mmCIF file of C-alpha atoms in Angstrom:
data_model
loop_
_atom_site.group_PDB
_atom_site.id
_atom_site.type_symbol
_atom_site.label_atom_id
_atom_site.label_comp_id
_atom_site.label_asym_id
_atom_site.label_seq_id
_atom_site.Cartn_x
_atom_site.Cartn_y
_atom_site.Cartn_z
ATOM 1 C CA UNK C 1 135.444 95.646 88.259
ATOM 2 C CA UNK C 2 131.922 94.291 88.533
ATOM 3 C CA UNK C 3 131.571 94.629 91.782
ATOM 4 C CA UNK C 4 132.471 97.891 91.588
ATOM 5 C CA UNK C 5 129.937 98.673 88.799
ATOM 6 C CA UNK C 6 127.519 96.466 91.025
ATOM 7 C CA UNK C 7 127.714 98.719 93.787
ATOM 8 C CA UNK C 8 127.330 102.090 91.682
ATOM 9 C CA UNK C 9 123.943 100.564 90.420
ATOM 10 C CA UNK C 10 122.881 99.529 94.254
ATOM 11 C CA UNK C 11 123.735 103.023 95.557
ATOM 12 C CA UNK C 12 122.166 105.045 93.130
ATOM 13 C CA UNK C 13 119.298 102.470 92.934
ATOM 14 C CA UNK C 14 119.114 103.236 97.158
ATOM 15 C CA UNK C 15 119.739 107.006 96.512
ATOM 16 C CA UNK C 16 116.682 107.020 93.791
ATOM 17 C CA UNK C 17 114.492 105.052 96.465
ATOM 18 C CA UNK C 18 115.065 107.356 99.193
ATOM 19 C CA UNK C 19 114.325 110.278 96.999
ATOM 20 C CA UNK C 20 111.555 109.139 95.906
ATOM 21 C CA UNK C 21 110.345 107.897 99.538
ATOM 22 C CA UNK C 22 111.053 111.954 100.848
ATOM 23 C CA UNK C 23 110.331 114.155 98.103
ATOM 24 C CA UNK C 24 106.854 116.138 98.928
ATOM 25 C CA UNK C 25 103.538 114.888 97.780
ATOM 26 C CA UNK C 26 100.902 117.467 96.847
ATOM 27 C CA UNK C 27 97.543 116.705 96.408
ATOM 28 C CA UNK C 28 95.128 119.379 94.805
ATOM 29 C CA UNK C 29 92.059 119.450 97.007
ATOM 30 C CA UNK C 30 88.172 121.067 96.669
ATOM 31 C CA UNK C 31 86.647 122.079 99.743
ATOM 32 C CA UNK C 32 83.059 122.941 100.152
ATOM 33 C CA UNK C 33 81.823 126.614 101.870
ATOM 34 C CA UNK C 34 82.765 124.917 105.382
ATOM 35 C CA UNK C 35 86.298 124.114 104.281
ATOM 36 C CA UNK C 36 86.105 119.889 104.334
ATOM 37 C CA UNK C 37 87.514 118.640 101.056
ATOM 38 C CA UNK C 38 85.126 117.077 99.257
ATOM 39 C CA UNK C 39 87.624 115.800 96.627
ATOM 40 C CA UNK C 40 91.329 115.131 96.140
ATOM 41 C CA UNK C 41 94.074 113.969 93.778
ATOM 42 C CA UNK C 42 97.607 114.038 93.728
ATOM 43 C CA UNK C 43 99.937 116.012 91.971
ATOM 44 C CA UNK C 44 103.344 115.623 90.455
ATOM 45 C CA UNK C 45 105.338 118.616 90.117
ATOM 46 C CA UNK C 46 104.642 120.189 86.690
ATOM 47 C CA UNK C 47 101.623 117.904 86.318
ATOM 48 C CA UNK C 48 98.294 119.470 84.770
ATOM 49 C CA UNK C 49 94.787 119.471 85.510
ATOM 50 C CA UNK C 50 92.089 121.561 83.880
ATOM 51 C CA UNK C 51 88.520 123.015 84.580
ATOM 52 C CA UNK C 52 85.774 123.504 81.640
ATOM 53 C CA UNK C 53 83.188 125.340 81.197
ATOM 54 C CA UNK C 54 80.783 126.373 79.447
ATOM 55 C CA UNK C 55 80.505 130.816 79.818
ATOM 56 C CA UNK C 56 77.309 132.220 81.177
ATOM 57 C CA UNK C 57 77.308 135.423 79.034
ATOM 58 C CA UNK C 58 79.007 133.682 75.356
ATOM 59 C CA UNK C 59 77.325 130.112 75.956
ATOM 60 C CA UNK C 60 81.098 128.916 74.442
ATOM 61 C CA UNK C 61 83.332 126.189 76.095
ATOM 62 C CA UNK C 62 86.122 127.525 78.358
ATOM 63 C CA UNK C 63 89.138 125.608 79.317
ATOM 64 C CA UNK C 64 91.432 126.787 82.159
ATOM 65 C CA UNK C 65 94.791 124.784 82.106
ATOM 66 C CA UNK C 66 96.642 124.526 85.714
ATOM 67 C CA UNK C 67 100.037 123.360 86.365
ATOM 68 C CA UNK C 68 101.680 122.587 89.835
ATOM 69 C CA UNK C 69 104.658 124.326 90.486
ATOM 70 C CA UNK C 70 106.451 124.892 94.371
ATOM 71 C CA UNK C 71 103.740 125.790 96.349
ATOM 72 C CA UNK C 72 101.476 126.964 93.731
ATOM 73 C CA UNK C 73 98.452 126.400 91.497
ATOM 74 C CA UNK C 74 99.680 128.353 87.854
ATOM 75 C CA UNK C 75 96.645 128.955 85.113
ATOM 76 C CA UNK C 76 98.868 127.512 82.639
ATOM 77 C CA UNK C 77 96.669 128.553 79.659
ATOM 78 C CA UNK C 78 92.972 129.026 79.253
ATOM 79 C CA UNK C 79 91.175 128.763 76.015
ATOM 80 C CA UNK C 80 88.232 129.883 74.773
ATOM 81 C CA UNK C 81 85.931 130.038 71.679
ATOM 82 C CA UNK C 82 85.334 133.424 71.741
ATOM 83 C CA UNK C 83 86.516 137.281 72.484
ATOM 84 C CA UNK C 84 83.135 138.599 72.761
ATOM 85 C CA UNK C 85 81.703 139.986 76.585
ATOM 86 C CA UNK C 86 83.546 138.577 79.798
ATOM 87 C CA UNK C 87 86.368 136.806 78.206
ATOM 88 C CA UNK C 88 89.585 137.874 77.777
ATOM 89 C CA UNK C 89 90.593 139.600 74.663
ATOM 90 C CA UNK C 90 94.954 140.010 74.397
ATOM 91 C CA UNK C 91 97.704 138.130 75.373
ATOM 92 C CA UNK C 92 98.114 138.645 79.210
ATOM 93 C CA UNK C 93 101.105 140.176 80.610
ATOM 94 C CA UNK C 94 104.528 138.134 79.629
ATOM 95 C CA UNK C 95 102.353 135.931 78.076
ATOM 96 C CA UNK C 96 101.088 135.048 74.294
ATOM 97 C CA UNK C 97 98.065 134.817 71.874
ATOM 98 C CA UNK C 98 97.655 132.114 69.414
ATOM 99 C CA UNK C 99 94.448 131.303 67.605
ATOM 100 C CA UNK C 100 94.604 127.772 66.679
ATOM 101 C CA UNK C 101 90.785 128.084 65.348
ATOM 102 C CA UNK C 102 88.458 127.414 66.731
ATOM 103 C CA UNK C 103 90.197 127.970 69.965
ATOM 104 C CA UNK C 104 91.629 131.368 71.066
ATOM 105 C CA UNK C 105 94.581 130.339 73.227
ATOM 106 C CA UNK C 106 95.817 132.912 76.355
ATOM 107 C CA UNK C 107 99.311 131.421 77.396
ATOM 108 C CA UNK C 108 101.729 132.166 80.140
ATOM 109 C CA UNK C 109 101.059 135.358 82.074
ATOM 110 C CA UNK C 110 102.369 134.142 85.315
ATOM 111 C CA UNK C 111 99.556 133.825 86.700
ATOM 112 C CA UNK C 112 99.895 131.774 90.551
ATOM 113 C CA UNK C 113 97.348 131.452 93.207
ATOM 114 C CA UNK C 114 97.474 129.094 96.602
ATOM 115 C CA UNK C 115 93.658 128.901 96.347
ATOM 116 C CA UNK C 116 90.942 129.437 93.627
ATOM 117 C CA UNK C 117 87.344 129.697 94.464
ATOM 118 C CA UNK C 118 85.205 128.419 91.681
ATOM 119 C CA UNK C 119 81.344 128.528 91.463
ATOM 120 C CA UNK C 120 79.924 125.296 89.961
ATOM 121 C CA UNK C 121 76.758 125.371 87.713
ATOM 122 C CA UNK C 122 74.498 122.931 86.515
ATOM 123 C CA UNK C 123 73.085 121.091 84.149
ATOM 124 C CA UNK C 124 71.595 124.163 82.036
ATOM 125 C CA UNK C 125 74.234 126.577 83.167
ATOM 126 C CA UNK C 126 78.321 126.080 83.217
ATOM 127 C CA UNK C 127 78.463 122.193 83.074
ATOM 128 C CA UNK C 128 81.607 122.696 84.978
ATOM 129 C CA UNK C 129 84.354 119.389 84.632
ATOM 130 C CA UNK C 130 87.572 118.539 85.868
ATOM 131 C CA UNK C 131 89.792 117.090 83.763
ATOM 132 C CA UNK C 132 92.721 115.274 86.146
ATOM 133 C CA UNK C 133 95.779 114.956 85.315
ATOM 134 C CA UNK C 134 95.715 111.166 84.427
ATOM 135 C CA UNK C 135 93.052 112.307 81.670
ATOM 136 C CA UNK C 136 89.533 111.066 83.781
ATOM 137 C CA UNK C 137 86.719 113.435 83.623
ATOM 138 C CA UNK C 138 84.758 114.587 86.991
ATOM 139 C CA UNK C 139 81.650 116.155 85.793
ATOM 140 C CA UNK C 140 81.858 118.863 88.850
ATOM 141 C CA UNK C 141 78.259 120.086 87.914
ATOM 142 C CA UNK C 142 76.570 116.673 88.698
ATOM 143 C CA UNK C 143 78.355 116.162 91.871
ATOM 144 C CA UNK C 144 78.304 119.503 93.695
ATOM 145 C CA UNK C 145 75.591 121.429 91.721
ATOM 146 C CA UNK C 146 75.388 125.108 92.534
ATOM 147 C CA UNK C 147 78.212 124.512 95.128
ATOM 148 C CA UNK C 148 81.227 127.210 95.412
ATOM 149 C CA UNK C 149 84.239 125.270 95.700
ATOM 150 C CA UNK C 150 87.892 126.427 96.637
ATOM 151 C CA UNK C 151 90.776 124.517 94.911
ATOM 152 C CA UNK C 152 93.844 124.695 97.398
ATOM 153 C CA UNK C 153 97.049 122.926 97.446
ATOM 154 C CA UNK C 154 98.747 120.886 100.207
ATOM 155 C CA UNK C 155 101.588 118.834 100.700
#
């Protein structure tokens, strides 16, 4: 009997290595305007990253929450600190509203993209960060000021 049980731990022990070992790896890259990648991380499956913000017309923090999912980049949920000019103002489609003061929270909306192009500020205007999904900070705005950057996915 304990071999038996021995061998059900080895095989599925094997099986988990060799999944593990096969199963895609996506990384979440930013290329500059001539398309190199300028900076990388991998991504788990249902693993989040998020951009902030601050907005050029409201001068409030904006958070835009991303998840990986198949071969897409979702916008998870984005939240903001205000409903005034150039933000959103409603729930988006199939999605929800919540304001969990001081944030107003946009959620859901099925909302996929394979690339996102995002202009980067500076110091004085957006501040733009990256929050990765392991929790570091990359303050986007002090290493590609006034660059316009294209988040893409790859495998």
């Amino acid at each position: 009997m304990k071999s038996r049980a021995g061998l059900c731990v080895f095989i599925l022990f094997t099986e988990t290595v060799l999944f593990l070992f096969s199963a895609p790896v996506r990384i979440v890259e930013f290329a500059d305007a001539s398309g190199k990648a300028v900076l990388s991380f991998p991504v788990c499956l249902g693993n989040s990253f998020s951009t902030e913000y601050i907005h050029s017309v409201q001068l409030c923090p904006v958070i835009d929450e991303y998840r990986v999912t198949g071969n897409f980049i979702w916008l998870w949920e984005e939240r903001t600190q205000s409903t005034n000019a150039g933000l959103p103002t409603e729930a988006p489609y199939l999605g929800r509203f919540v304001h969990d003061a001081p944030w107003y929270r946009y959620i859901g909306g099925r909302h996929a993209f394979d690339s996102i192009r995002l202009r980067v500020g500076d110091a004085q205007t957006g501040r733009n960060a990256l929050v990765l999904p392991s929790g570091e900070r990359v303050e986007l705005y002090k290493k590609f000021p006034g660059a316009v950057l294209t988040l893409r996915l790859r495998r």
